[in-house]
mmCIF file of C-alpha atoms and ligand atoms in Angstrom:
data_model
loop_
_atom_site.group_PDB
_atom_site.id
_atom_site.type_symbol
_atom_site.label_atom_id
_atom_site.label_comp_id
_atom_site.label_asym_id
_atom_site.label_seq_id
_atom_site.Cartn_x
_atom_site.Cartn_y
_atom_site.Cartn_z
ATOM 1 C CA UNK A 1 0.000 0.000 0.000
ATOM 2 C CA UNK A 2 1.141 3.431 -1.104
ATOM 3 C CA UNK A 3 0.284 6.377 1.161
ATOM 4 C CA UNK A 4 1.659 9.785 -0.077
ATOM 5 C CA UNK A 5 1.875 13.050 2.313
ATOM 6 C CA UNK A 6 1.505 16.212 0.229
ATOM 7 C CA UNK A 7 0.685 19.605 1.407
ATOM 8 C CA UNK A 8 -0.564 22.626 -0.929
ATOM 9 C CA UNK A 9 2.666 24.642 0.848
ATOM 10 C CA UNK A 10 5.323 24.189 2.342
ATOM 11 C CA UNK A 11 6.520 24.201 6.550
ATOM 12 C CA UNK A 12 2.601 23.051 7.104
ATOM 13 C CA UNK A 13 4.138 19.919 9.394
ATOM 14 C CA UNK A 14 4.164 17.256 6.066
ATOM 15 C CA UNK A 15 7.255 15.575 6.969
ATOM 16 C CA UNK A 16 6.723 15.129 10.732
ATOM 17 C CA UNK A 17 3.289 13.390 9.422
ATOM 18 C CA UNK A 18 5.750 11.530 7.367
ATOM 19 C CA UNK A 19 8.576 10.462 9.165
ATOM 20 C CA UNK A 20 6.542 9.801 12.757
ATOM 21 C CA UNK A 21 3.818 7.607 10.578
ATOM 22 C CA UNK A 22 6.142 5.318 8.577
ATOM 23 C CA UNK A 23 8.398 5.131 12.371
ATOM 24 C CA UNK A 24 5.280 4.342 14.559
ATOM 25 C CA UNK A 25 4.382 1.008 11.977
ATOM 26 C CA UNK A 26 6.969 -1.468 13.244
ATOM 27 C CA UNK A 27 6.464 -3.745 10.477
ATOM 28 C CA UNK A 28 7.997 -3.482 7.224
ATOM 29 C CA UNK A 29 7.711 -0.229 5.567
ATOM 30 C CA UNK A 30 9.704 1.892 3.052
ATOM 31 C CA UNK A 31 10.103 5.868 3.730
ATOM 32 C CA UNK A 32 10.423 7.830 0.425
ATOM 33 C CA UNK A 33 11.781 11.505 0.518
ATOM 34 C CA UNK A 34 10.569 12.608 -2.400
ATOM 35 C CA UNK A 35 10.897 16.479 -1.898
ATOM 36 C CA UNK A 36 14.107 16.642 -4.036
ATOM 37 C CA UNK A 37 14.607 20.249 -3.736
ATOM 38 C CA UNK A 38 14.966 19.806 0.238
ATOM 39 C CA UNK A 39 14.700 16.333 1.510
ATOM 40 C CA UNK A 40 14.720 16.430 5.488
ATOM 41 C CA UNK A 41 13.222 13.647 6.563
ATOM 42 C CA UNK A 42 16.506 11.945 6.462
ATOM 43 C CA UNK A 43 17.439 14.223 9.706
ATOM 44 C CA UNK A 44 14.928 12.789 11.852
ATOM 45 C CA UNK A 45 15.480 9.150 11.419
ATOM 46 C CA UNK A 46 19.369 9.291 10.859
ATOM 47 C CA UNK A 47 19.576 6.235 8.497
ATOM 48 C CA UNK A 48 22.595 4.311 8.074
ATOM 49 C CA UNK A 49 23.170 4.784 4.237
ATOM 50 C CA UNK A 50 24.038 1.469 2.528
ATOM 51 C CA UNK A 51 23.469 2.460 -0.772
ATOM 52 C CA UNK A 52 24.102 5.352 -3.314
ATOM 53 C CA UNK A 53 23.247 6.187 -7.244
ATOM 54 C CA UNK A 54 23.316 9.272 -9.507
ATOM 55 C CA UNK A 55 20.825 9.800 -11.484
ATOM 56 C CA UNK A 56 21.018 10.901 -14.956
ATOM 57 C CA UNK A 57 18.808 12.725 -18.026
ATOM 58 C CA UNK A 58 19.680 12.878 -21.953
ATOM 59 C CA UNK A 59 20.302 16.313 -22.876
ATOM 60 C CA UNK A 60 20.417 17.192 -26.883
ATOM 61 C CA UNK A 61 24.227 17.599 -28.271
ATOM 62 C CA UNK A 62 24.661 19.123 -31.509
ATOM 63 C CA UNK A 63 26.950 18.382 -34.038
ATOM 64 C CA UNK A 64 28.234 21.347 -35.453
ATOM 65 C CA UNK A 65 29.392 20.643 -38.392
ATOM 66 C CA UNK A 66 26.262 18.608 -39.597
ATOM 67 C CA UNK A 67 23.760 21.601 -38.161
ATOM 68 C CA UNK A 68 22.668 23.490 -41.034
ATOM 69 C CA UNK A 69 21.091 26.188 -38.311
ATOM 70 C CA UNK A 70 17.863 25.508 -39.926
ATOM 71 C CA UNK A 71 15.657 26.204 -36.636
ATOM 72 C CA UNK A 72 13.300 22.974 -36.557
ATOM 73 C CA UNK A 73 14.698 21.720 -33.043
ATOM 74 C CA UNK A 74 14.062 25.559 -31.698
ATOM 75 C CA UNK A 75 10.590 25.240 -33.300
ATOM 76 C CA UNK A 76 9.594 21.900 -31.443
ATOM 77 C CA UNK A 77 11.361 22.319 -28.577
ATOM 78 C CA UNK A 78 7.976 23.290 -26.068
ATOM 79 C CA UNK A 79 10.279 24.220 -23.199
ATOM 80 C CA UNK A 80 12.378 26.826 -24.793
ATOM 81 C CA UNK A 81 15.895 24.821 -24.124
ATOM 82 C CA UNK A 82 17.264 24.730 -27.395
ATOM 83 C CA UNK A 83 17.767 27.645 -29.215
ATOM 84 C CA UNK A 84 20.081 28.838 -32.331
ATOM 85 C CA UNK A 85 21.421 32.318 -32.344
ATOM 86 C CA UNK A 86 23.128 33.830 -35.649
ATOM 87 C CA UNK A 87 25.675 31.217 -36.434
ATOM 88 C CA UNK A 88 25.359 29.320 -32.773
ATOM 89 C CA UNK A 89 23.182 26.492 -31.245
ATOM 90 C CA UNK A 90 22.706 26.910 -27.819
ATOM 91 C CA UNK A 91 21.162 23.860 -25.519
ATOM 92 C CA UNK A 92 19.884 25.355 -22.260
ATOM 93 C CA UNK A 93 20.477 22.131 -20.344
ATOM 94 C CA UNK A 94 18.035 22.881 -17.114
ATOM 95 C CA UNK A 95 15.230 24.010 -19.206
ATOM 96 C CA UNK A 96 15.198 20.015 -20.928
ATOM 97 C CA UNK A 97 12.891 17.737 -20.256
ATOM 98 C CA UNK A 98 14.609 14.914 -22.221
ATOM 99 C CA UNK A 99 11.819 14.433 -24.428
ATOM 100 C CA UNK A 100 13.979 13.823 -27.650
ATOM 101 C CA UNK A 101 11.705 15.511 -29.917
ATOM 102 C CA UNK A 102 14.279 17.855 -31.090
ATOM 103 C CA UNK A 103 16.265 14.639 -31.922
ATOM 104 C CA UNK A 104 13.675 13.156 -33.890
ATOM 105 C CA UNK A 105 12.997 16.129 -36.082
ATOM 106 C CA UNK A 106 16.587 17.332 -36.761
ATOM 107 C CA UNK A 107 16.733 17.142 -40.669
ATOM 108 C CA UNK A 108 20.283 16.433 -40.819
ATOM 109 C CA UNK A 109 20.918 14.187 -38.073
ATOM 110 C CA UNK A 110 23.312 16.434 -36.054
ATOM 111 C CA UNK A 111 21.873 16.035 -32.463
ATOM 112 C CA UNK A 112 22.780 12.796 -30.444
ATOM 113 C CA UNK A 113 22.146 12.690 -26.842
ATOM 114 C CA UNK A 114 24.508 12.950 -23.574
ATOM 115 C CA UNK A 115 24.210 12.252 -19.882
ATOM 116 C CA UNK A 116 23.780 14.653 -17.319
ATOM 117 C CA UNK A 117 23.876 14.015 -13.591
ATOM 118 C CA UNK A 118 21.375 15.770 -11.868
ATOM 119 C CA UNK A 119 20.671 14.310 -8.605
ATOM 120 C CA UNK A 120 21.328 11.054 -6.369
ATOM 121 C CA UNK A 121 19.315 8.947 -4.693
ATOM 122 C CA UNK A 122 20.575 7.087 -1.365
ATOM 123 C CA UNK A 123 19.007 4.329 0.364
ATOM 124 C CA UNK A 124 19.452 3.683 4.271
ATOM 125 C CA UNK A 125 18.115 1.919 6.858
ATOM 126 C CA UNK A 126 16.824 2.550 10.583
ATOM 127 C CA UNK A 127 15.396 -0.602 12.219
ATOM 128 C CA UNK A 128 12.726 -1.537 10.321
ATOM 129 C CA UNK A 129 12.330 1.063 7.997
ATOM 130 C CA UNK A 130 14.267 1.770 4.346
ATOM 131 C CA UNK A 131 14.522 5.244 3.625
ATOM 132 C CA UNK A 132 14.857 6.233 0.234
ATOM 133 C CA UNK A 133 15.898 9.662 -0.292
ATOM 134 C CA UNK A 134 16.303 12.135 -3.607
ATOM 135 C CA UNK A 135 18.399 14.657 -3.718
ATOM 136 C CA UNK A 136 18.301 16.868 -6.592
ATOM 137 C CA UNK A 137 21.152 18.699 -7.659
ATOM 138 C CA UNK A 138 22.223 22.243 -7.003
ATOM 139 C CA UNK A 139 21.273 24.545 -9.687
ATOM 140 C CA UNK A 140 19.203 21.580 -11.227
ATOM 141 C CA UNK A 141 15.659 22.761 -11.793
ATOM 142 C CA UNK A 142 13.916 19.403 -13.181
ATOM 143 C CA UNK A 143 13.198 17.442 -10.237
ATOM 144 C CA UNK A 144 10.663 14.659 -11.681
ATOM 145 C CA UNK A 145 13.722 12.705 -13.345
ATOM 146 C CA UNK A 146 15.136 12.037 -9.822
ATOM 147 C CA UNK A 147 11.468 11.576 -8.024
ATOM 148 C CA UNK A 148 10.856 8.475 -10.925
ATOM 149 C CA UNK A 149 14.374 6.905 -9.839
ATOM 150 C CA UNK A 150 13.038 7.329 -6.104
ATOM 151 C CA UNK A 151 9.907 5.882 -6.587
ATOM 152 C CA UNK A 152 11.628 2.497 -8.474
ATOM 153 C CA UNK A 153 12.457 1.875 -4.797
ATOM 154 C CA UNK A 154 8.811 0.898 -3.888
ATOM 155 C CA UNK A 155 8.431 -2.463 -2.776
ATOM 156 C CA UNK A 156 5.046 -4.213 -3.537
ATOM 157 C CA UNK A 157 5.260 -5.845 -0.603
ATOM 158 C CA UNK A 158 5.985 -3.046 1.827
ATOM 159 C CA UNK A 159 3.890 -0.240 2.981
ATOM 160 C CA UNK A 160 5.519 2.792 1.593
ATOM 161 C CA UNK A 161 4.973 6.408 2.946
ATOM 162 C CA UNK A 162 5.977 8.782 0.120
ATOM 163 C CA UNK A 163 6.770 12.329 1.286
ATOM 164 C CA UNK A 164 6.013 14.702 -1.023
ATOM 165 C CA UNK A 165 7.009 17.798 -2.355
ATOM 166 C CA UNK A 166 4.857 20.713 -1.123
ATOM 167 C CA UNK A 167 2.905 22.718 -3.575
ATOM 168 C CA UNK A 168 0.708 21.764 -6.562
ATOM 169 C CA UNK A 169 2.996 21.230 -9.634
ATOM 170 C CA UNK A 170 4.773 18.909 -11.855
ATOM 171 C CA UNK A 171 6.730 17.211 -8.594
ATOM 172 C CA UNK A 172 3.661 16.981 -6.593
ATOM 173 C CA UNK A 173 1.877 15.122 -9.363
ATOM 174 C CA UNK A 174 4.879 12.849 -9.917
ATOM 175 C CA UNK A 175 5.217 12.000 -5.865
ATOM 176 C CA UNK A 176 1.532 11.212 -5.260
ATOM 177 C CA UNK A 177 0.539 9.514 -8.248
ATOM 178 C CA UNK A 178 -0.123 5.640 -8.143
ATOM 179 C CA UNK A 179 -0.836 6.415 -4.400
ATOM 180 C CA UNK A 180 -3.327 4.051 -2.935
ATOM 181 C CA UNK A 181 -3.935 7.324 -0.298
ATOM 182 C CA UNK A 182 -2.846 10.554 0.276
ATOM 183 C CA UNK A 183 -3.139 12.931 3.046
ATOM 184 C CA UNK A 184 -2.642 16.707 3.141
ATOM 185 C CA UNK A 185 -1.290 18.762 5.934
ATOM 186 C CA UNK A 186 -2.347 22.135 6.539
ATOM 187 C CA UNK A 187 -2.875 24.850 9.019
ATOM 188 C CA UNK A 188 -5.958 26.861 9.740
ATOM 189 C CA UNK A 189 -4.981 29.812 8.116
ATOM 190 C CA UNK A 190 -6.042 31.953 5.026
ATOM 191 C CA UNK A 191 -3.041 31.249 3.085
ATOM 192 C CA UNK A 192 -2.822 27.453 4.631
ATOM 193 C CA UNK A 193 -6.553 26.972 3.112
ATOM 194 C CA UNK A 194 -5.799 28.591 0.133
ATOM 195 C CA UNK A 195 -3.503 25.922 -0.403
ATOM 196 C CA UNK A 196 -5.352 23.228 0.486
ATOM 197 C CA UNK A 197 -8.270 24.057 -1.946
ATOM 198 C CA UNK A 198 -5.281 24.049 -4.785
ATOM 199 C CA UNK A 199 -4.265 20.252 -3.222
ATOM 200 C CA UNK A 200 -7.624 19.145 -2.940
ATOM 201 C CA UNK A 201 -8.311 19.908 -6.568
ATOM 202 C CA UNK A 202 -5.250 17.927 -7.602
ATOM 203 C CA UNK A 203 -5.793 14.750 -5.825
ATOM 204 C CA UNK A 204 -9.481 15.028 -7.025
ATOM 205 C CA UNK A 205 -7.971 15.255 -10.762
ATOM 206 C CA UNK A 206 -5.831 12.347 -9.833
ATOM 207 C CA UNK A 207 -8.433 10.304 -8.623
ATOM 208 C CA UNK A 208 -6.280 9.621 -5.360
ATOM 209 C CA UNK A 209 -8.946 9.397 -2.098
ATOM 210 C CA UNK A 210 -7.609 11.599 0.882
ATOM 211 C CA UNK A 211 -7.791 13.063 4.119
ATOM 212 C CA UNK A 212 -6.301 16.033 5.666
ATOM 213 C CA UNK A 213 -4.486 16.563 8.862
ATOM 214 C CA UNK A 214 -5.111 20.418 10.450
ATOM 215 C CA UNK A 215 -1.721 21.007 11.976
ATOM 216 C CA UNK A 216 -1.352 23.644 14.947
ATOM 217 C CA UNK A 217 -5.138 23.844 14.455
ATOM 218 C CA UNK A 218 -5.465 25.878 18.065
ATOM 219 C CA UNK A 219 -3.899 29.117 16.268
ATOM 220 C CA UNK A 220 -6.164 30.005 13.515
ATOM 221 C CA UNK A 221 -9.910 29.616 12.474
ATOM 222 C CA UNK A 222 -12.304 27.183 12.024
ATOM 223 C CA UNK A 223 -12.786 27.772 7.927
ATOM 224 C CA UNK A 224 -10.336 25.030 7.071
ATOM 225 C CA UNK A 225 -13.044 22.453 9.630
ATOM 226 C CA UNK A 226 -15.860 24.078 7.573
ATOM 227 C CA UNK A 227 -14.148 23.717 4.400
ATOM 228 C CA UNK A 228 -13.577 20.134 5.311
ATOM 229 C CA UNK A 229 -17.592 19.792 6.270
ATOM 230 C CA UNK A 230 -19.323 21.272 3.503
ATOM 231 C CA UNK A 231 -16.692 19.042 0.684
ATOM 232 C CA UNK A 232 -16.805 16.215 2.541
ATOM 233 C CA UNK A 233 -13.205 15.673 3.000
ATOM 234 C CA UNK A 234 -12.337 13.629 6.411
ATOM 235 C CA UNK A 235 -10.233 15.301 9.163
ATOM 236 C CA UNK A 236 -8.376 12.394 10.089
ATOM 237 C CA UNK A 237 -6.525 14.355 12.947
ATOM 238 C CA UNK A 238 -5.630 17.670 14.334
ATOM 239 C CA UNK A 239 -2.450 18.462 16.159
ATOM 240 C CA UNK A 240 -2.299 21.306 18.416
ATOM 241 C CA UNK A 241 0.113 24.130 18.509
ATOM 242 C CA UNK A 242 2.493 22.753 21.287
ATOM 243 C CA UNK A 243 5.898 24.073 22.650
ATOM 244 C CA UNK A 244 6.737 20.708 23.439
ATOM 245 C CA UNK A 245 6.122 19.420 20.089
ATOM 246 C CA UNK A 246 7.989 22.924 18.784
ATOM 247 C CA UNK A 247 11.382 21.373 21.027
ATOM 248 C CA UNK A 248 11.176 17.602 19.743
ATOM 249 C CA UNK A 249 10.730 18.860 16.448
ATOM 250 C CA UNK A 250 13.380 21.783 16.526
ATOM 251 C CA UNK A 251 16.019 19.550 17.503
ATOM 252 C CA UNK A 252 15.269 16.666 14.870
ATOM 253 C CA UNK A 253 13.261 13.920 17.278
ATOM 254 C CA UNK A 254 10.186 12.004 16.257
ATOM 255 C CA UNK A 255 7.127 12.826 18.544
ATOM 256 C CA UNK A 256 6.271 9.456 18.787
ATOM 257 C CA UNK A 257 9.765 8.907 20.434
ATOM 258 C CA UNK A 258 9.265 12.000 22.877
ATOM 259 C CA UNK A 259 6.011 12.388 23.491
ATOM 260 C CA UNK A 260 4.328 8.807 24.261
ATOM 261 C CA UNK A 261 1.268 9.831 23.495
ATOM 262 C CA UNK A 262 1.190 10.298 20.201
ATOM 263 C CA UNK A 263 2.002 6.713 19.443
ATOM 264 C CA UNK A 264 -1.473 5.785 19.920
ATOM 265 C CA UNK A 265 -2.473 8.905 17.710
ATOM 266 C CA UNK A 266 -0.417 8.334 14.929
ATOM 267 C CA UNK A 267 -1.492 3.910 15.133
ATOM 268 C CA UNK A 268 -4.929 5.276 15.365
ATOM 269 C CA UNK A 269 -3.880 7.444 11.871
ATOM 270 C CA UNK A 270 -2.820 4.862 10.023
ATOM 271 C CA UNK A 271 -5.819 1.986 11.292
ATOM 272 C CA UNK A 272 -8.332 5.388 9.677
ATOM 273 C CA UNK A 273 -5.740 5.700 6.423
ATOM 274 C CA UNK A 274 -6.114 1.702 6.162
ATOM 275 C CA UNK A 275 -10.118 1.729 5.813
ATOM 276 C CA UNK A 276 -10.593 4.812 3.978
ATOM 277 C CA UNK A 277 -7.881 3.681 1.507
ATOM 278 C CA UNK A 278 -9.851 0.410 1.260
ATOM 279 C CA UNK A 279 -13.545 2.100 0.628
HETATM 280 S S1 LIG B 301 17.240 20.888 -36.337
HETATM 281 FE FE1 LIG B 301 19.259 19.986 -36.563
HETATM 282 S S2 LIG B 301 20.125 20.998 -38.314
HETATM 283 FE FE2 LIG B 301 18.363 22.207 -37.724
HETATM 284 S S3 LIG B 301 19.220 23.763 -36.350
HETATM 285 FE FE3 LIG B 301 18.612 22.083 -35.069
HETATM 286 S S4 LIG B 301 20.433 20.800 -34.868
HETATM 287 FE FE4 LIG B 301 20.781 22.181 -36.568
HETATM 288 S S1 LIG B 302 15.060 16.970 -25.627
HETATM 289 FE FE1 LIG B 302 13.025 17.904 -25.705
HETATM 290 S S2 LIG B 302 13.080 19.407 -24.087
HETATM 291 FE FE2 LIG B 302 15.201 18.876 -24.473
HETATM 292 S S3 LIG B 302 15.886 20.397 -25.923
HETATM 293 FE FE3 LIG B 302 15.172 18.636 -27.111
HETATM 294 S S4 LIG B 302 13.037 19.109 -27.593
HETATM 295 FE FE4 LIG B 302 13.666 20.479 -25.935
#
């Protein structure tokens, strides 16, 4: 079973969710850090890391001497990334998506493709959890390439918890889709509903049944709980605004580790993911 944790923005609480809901399990279960750009969960669970690959795109090369600067690879090109100026060809490497198009339509055959490293993927271990995490490389703006090579990680077998990356574009969709659940973390505020409305459109797109967790839900107002009512979306917990969950979190513990009491709360979590997923 596949259970993604997404938020509509970022610093909403996602990867506590994460990380304290695949630790809590005790049976086999995979961890996946898919939020490339900024994968943390790794800090909180301190894996040993047995394992380590780059991970590569194509990127267009051009030939120069069989490029007739005829412009059909700038034409098809939909992301802008390859581009001839006067007399020069110019391949703007982070703009590519590796689709090969420009490939296929050169006339004369002058564009073959090359490797480019643009991330790594390491897998660990902490008792009975793998962790899986992507790292995407600095400067590197296409992080989908290195989310697919995280995601060939998932074990049919295992329960995997995939965190996501927050927000609503390409990455999200990547992370979360094929997810047997997903749950979205917010916080009852203007902006944190805004967001949520932009996540719960997504996942309805996807077809991916959820539930939503109202972090620090103590601070702001009850909109988000309406929200929630009137669209029929379950709550499937709320976690106060706490100082001591502030500390454990601020210096990289799980709250299941420090505060005993959410061990029951985040079993009871995943026994409510387990039969929604199933309905
Ligand atoms: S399509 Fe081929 S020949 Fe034409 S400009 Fe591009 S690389 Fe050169
Ligand atoms: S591979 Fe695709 S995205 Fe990259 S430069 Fe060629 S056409 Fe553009």
């Amino acid at each position: 079973m596949i259970v993604s944790i997404a938020s509509g923005k970022g610093g909403t609480g996602k990867t506590t969710v994460a990380t304290n809901l695949a630790s809590v399990l005790g049976i086999s279960c995979q961890l996946l850090d898919c939020d490339v750009e900024e994968p943390n969960a790794h800090l909180f669970l301190d894996p040993v890391i047995n394992q380590e690959n780059k991970v590569f795109t194509l990127v267009p090369k051009v030939d120069a001497e069989k490029c007739k600067l005829c412009g059909r690879c700038q034409e098809v090109c939909a992301y802008n990334a390859i581009a001839v100026f006067g007399k020069k060809h110019l391949v703007f490497s982070a703009l590519c998506h590796g689709c090969g198009a420009c490939q296929y339509f050169c006339p004369h055959k002058a564009i073959s493709e090359e490797k480019k490293e643009i991330g790594i993927v390491q897998k660990g271990t902490k008792n009975h959890l793998e962790i899986i995490t992507g790292k995407m490389k600095i400067g590197e703006a296409m992080a989908p390439p290195v989310i697919r090579e995280v995601k060939k990680y998932i074990k049919k077998d295992f329960i995997t918890i995939i965190d996501a990356p927050p927000g609503t574009s390409c990455p999200v969709i990547e992370s979360v889709k094929g997810s047997d659940y997903s749950v979205l973390v917010t916080e009852p505020t203007p902006f944190g509903l805004n967001d949520l409305k932009l996540g719960v459109e997504v996942l309805r797109k996807l077809k991916i049944p959820f539930g939503v967790i109202i972090n620090r839900f103590d601070l702001g107002n009850d909109k988000t709980i309406q929200y929630c009512e009137n669209q029929d979306i379950d709550i499937l917990m709320k976690i106060p605004f706490d100082r001591e969950i502030a500390r454990v979190y601020s210096k990289g513990s799980l709250i299941i580790d420090e505060i005993p009491s959410y061990r029951q709360k985040f079993l009871e979590l995943w026994e409510s993911i387990k039969i929604k997923a199933r309905k």
